Amino acid sequence: MKLKKWTIILSIIVFGTVNAVAQDIVPSKKILYKVVSGDSLYLHVFEPKISKKPTSAIVFFFGGGWVGGNPNQFYQQSEYLASRGMLAISAEYRIKKTHGTSPFECVEDGKSAIRWVRVHAKELNINPNKIVAGGGSAGGHIALCTALVDGLDNSDEDVSISSIPNAVVAYNPVLDTTKKGYGSEKVIGRETEISPCHQVKKNMPPMIVFHGTKDKTVPYENAVRFNSLMNKAGNKSELVSFEGKGHGFFNGSFFRKSSNDVDFNATMFDTDVFLKKLGFLKGKPTIKK
């Protein structure tokens, strides 16, 4: 009898955990923002509670080495920031696996996404001067490049509308596309053109980078160097180091299909604080570090 009782309790615990992890996160809607070479690209939008005043917005770009990946990587982050009053978006962009593209087209799409959101600020009820670019790994690279890299604009767009975000939040981003970093074989002959460490200049928007000290994909040294270059150029840049953590440590349980959100919570708490300092969020974080 006791054995049966403990079996039932264990089943409740196990299946309860699985259900908690598998709980679905769904965007409020998807909006078409770009059609290129016959391919349609969408913004996965998470709307905040109805606000009479325009809110800030954040556009996330998923990781995957510019080869693969899925917008659902940033659903959990988007859901949290929408709950804090921001319009949060996880954007699609072209990738090699499905579109046969290079990192340069990825950056072009990132710029298109930021520009589209700014052009449609009134419809989205957002402040066009409070748009954040965010992302992880290759997606973090795209977010940084929307701020740092000149050119690579789609010729069909109104380039008089800036594609530069007002802030950047990047999680273990690719920061150097030469042999000192990641992806040099994908940009042969153009190694520094979209390399954040090689594109730093004055008057860049404020940025925060989260990076694990044991990252074997994107060297931690790249993050230290980038932060130093940004500060030397007179820009506002923060590096939040996670001791002993490897690549992808920031991902939430929804994406990883896990019940552990310790590092996700820590990165989102600091993201919240960073955005509040800029006036993009109000109140205290509702997530615990």
Coordinates of C-alpha atoms in Angstrom, one line a residue, residues 7-231:
T7 CA 4.3 5.6 -6.9
I8 CA 1.4 7.9 -7.3
I9 CA 3.2 10.8 -5.6
L10 CA 6.3 10.2 -7.8
S11 CA 4.1 10.1 -10.9
I12 CA 2.5 13.5 -9.9
I13 CA 5.9 15.0 -9.4
V14 CA 7.4 13.7 -12.6
F15 CA 4.4 14.5 -14.8
G16 CA 3.9 17.9 -13.1
T17 CA 7.5 18.8 -13.9
V18 CA 7.1 17.7 -17.5
N19 CA 3.9 19.7 -17.9
A20 CA 5.6 22.8 -16.4
V21 CA 8.5 22.5 -18.8
A22 CA 6.3 21.8 -21.8
Q23 CA 3.9 24.6 -21.1
D24 CA 3.5 26.4 -24.4
I25 CA 4.4 30.0 -25.0
V26 CA 2.5 31.6 -28.0
P27 CA 3.0 35.0 -29.5
S28 CA 0.0 37.4 -29.6
K29 CA 0.3 37.5 -33.4
K30 CA 2.7 37.2 -36.4
I31 CA 3.2 40.1 -38.8
L32 CA 4.7 40.0 -42.2
Y33 CA 7.6 42.5 -42.4
K34 CA 9.5 41.5 -45.5
V35 CA 9.2 39.5 -48.7
V36 CA 12.6 38.8 -50.4
S37 CA 13.3 36.4 -53.3
G38 CA 9.8 34.9 -52.8
D39 CA 10.4 34.2 -49.1
S40 CA 8.1 35.8 -46.4
L41 CA 9.6 36.8 -43.1
Y42 CA 7.5 37.4 -40.0
L43 CA 7.8 39.1 -36.7
H44 CA 6.5 37.0 -33.8
V45 CA 4.9 39.7 -31.6
F46 CA 4.2 39.6 -27.9
E47 CA 2.0 42.5 -26.9
P48 CA 2.0 44.2 -23.5
K49 CA -1.2 45.1 -21.7
I50 CA -3.1 47.9 -23.5
S51 CA -1.4 51.2 -22.9
K52 CA -2.6 54.7 -23.8
K53 CA 0.9 55.9 -24.1
P54 CA 3.4 54.4 -26.6
T55 CA 5.7 51.8 -25.1
S56 CA 9.2 50.8 -25.8
A57 CA 10.0 47.8 -28.0
I58 CA 12.6 45.0 -28.3
V59 CA 13.4 42.9 -31.4
F60 CA 15.2 39.6 -30.7
F61 CA 17.1 37.6 -33.3
F62 CA 17.7 33.9 -32.6
G63 CA 21.0 32.1 -32.7
G64 CA 22.2 29.2 -34.9
G65 CA 25.4 30.2 -36.6
W66 CA 23.5 32.0 -39.4
V67 CA 22.7 28.5 -40.6
G68 CA 19.7 27.4 -38.6
G69 CA 17.6 28.3 -35.5
N70 CA 14.1 29.3 -34.6
P71 CA 12.4 32.4 -33.3
N72 CA 11.0 30.4 -30.4
Q73 CA 14.4 30.7 -28.8
F74 CA 13.4 34.1 -27.5
Y75 CA 9.7 33.4 -26.7
Q76 CA 10.4 33.2 -23.0
Q77 CA 12.4 36.4 -22.9
S78 CA 9.7 38.1 -25.0
E79 CA 6.9 36.9 -22.8
Y80 CA 8.6 38.3 -19.7
L81 CA 9.4 41.7 -21.2
A82 CA 5.8 42.0 -22.5
S83 CA 4.6 41.4 -19.0
R84 CA 6.8 44.3 -18.0
G85 CA 5.2 46.7 -20.5
M86 CA 7.3 46.4 -23.6
L87 CA 6.3 45.3 -27.0
A88 CA 8.5 42.3 -27.5
I89 CA 9.3 40.7 -30.9
S90 CA 11.2 37.6 -32.0
A91 CA 12.1 38.0 -35.6
E92 CA 12.5 35.6 -38.5
Y93 CA 15.4 36.2 -40.8
R94 CA 16.9 34.2 -43.7
I95 CA 19.3 31.4 -42.8
K96 CA 21.6 29.2 -44.8
K97 CA 19.7 25.9 -44.1
T98 CA 16.4 27.1 -45.6
H99 CA 17.4 30.1 -47.8
G100 CA 21.0 29.4 -48.9
T101 CA 22.1 32.7 -47.5
S102 CA 25.3 34.1 -45.8
P103 CA 25.7 36.1 -42.6
F104 CA 25.5 39.3 -44.8
E105 CA 21.8 38.6 -45.7
C106 CA 21.1 37.9 -42.0
V107 CA 22.4 41.4 -41.1
E108 CA 20.4 42.9 -44.0
D109 CA 17.2 41.2 -42.6
G110 CA 18.0 42.4 -39.1
K111 CA 18.2 46.0 -40.3
S112 CA 15.0 45.5 -42.2
A113 CA 13.2 44.3 -39.1
I114 CA 14.4 47.3 -37.0
R115 CA 13.4 49.7 -39.8
W116 CA 10.0 48.1 -40.3
V117 CA 9.2 48.4 -36.6
R118 CA 10.3 52.1 -36.5
V119 CA 8.2 52.9 -39.7
H120 CA 5.1 51.2 -38.1
A121 CA 5.7 52.7 -34.6
K122 CA 2.3 54.4 -34.5
E123 CA 0.4 51.2 -35.5
L124 CA 2.3 49.2 -32.9
N125 CA 1.8 51.9 -30.3
I126 CA 5.5 52.2 -29.6
N127 CA 8.0 55.0 -29.2
P128 CA 10.2 55.0 -32.3
N129 CA 13.1 56.3 -30.2
K130 CA 12.9 53.4 -27.8
I131 CA 13.6 50.4 -29.9
V132 CA 16.0 47.8 -28.6
A133 CA 17.8 45.1 -30.7
G134 CA 18.5 41.8 -28.9
G135 CA 19.7 38.3 -29.6
G136 CA 21.9 35.4 -28.8
S137 CA 25.0 34.0 -30.5
A138 CA 24.6 34.7 -34.3
G139 CA 21.4 36.6 -33.4
G140 CA 23.3 38.7 -30.9
H141 CA 25.8 39.4 -33.8
I142 CA 22.9 40.6 -35.9
A143 CA 21.6 42.8 -33.2
L144 CA 25.0 44.4 -32.8
C145 CA 25.4 44.9 -36.5
T146 CA 22.1 46.7 -36.8
A147 CA 23.8 49.4 -34.7
L148 CA 27.4 49.1 -35.8
V149 CA 27.5 48.3 -39.5
D150 CA 26.9 50.8 -42.3
G151 CA 25.3 49.7 -45.5
L152 CA 23.7 46.2 -46.2
D153 CA 20.4 47.9 -46.5
N154 CA 17.6 46.4 -48.7
S155 CA 17.4 48.6 -51.8
D156 CA 13.5 48.5 -51.7
E157 CA 13.4 50.2 -48.3
D158 CA 13.3 53.8 -47.4
V159 CA 16.9 54.2 -46.0
S160 CA 16.1 57.7 -44.7
I161 CA 14.4 55.8 -41.9
S162 CA 17.2 54.6 -39.5
S163 CA 17.7 50.9 -38.9
I164 CA 19.9 51.7 -35.9
P165 CA 18.3 50.6 -32.6
N166 CA 18.4 52.8 -29.5
A167 CA 20.0 50.1 -27.4
V168 CA 21.4 46.6 -27.8
V169 CA 21.1 43.5 -25.5
A170 CA 23.3 40.6 -26.6
Y171 CA 23.8 37.2 -25.1
N172 CA 27.1 35.5 -26.0
P173 CA 27.1 37.2 -29.4
V174 CA 29.6 36.6 -32.2
L175 CA 31.9 39.7 -31.8
D176 CA 34.8 38.9 -34.1
T177 CA 34.3 37.2 -37.5
T178 CA 38.1 36.9 -38.1
K179 CA 40.1 33.8 -37.1
K180 CA 40.3 35.3 -33.6
G181 CA 36.6 34.7 -33.1
Y182 CA 33.9 32.7 -34.9
G183 CA 32.7 32.3 -38.5
S184 CA 35.7 33.5 -40.5
E185 CA 35.1 30.7 -43.0
K186 CA 31.6 32.0 -43.7
V187 CA 32.8 35.5 -44.6
I188 CA 36.0 34.8 -46.6
G189 CA 37.5 37.9 -48.1
R190 CA 35.2 40.1 -46.0
E191 CA 36.2 39.1 -42.5
T192 CA 36.0 42.5 -40.9
E193 CA 33.0 44.0 -42.7
I194 CA 30.4 42.7 -40.2
S195 CA 32.8 42.0 -37.3
P196 CA 31.6 44.0 -34.3
C197 CA 35.1 44.4 -32.8
H198 CA 36.2 45.9 -36.1
Q199 CA 33.2 48.2 -36.6
V200 CA 33.2 50.1 -33.2
K201 CA 32.9 53.9 -33.6
K202 CA 31.7 56.9 -31.6
N203 CA 28.1 57.7 -30.9
M204 CA 26.8 54.1 -30.7
P205 CA 23.7 53.3 -28.7
P206 CA 24.2 51.8 -25.2
M207 CA 24.9 48.1 -25.1
I208 CA 25.0 45.2 -22.6
V209 CA 26.7 41.9 -23.4
F210 CA 26.3 38.7 -21.3
H211 CA 29.0 36.1 -21.8
G212 CA 30.2 32.9 -20.1
T213 CA 33.9 32.7 -19.2
K214 CA 34.1 29.1 -20.5
D215 CA 32.4 29.7 -23.9
K216 CA 34.1 27.4 -26.4
T217 CA 32.2 28.7 -29.4
V218 CA 32.6 32.4 -29.0
P219 CA 35.8 33.2 -27.0
Y220 CA 35.2 35.2 -23.9
E221 CA 38.2 37.3 -24.8
N222 CA 36.2 38.7 -27.7
A223 CA 33.6 40.0 -25.2
V224 CA 36.3 41.6 -23.0
R225 CA 37.9 43.2 -26.1
F226 CA 34.7 44.5 -27.5
N227 CA 33.6 46.1 -24.2
S228 CA 37.0 47.8 -23.9
L229 CA 36.8 49.1 -27.5
M230 CA 33.3 50.4 -27.0
N231 CA 34.3 52.3 -23.8

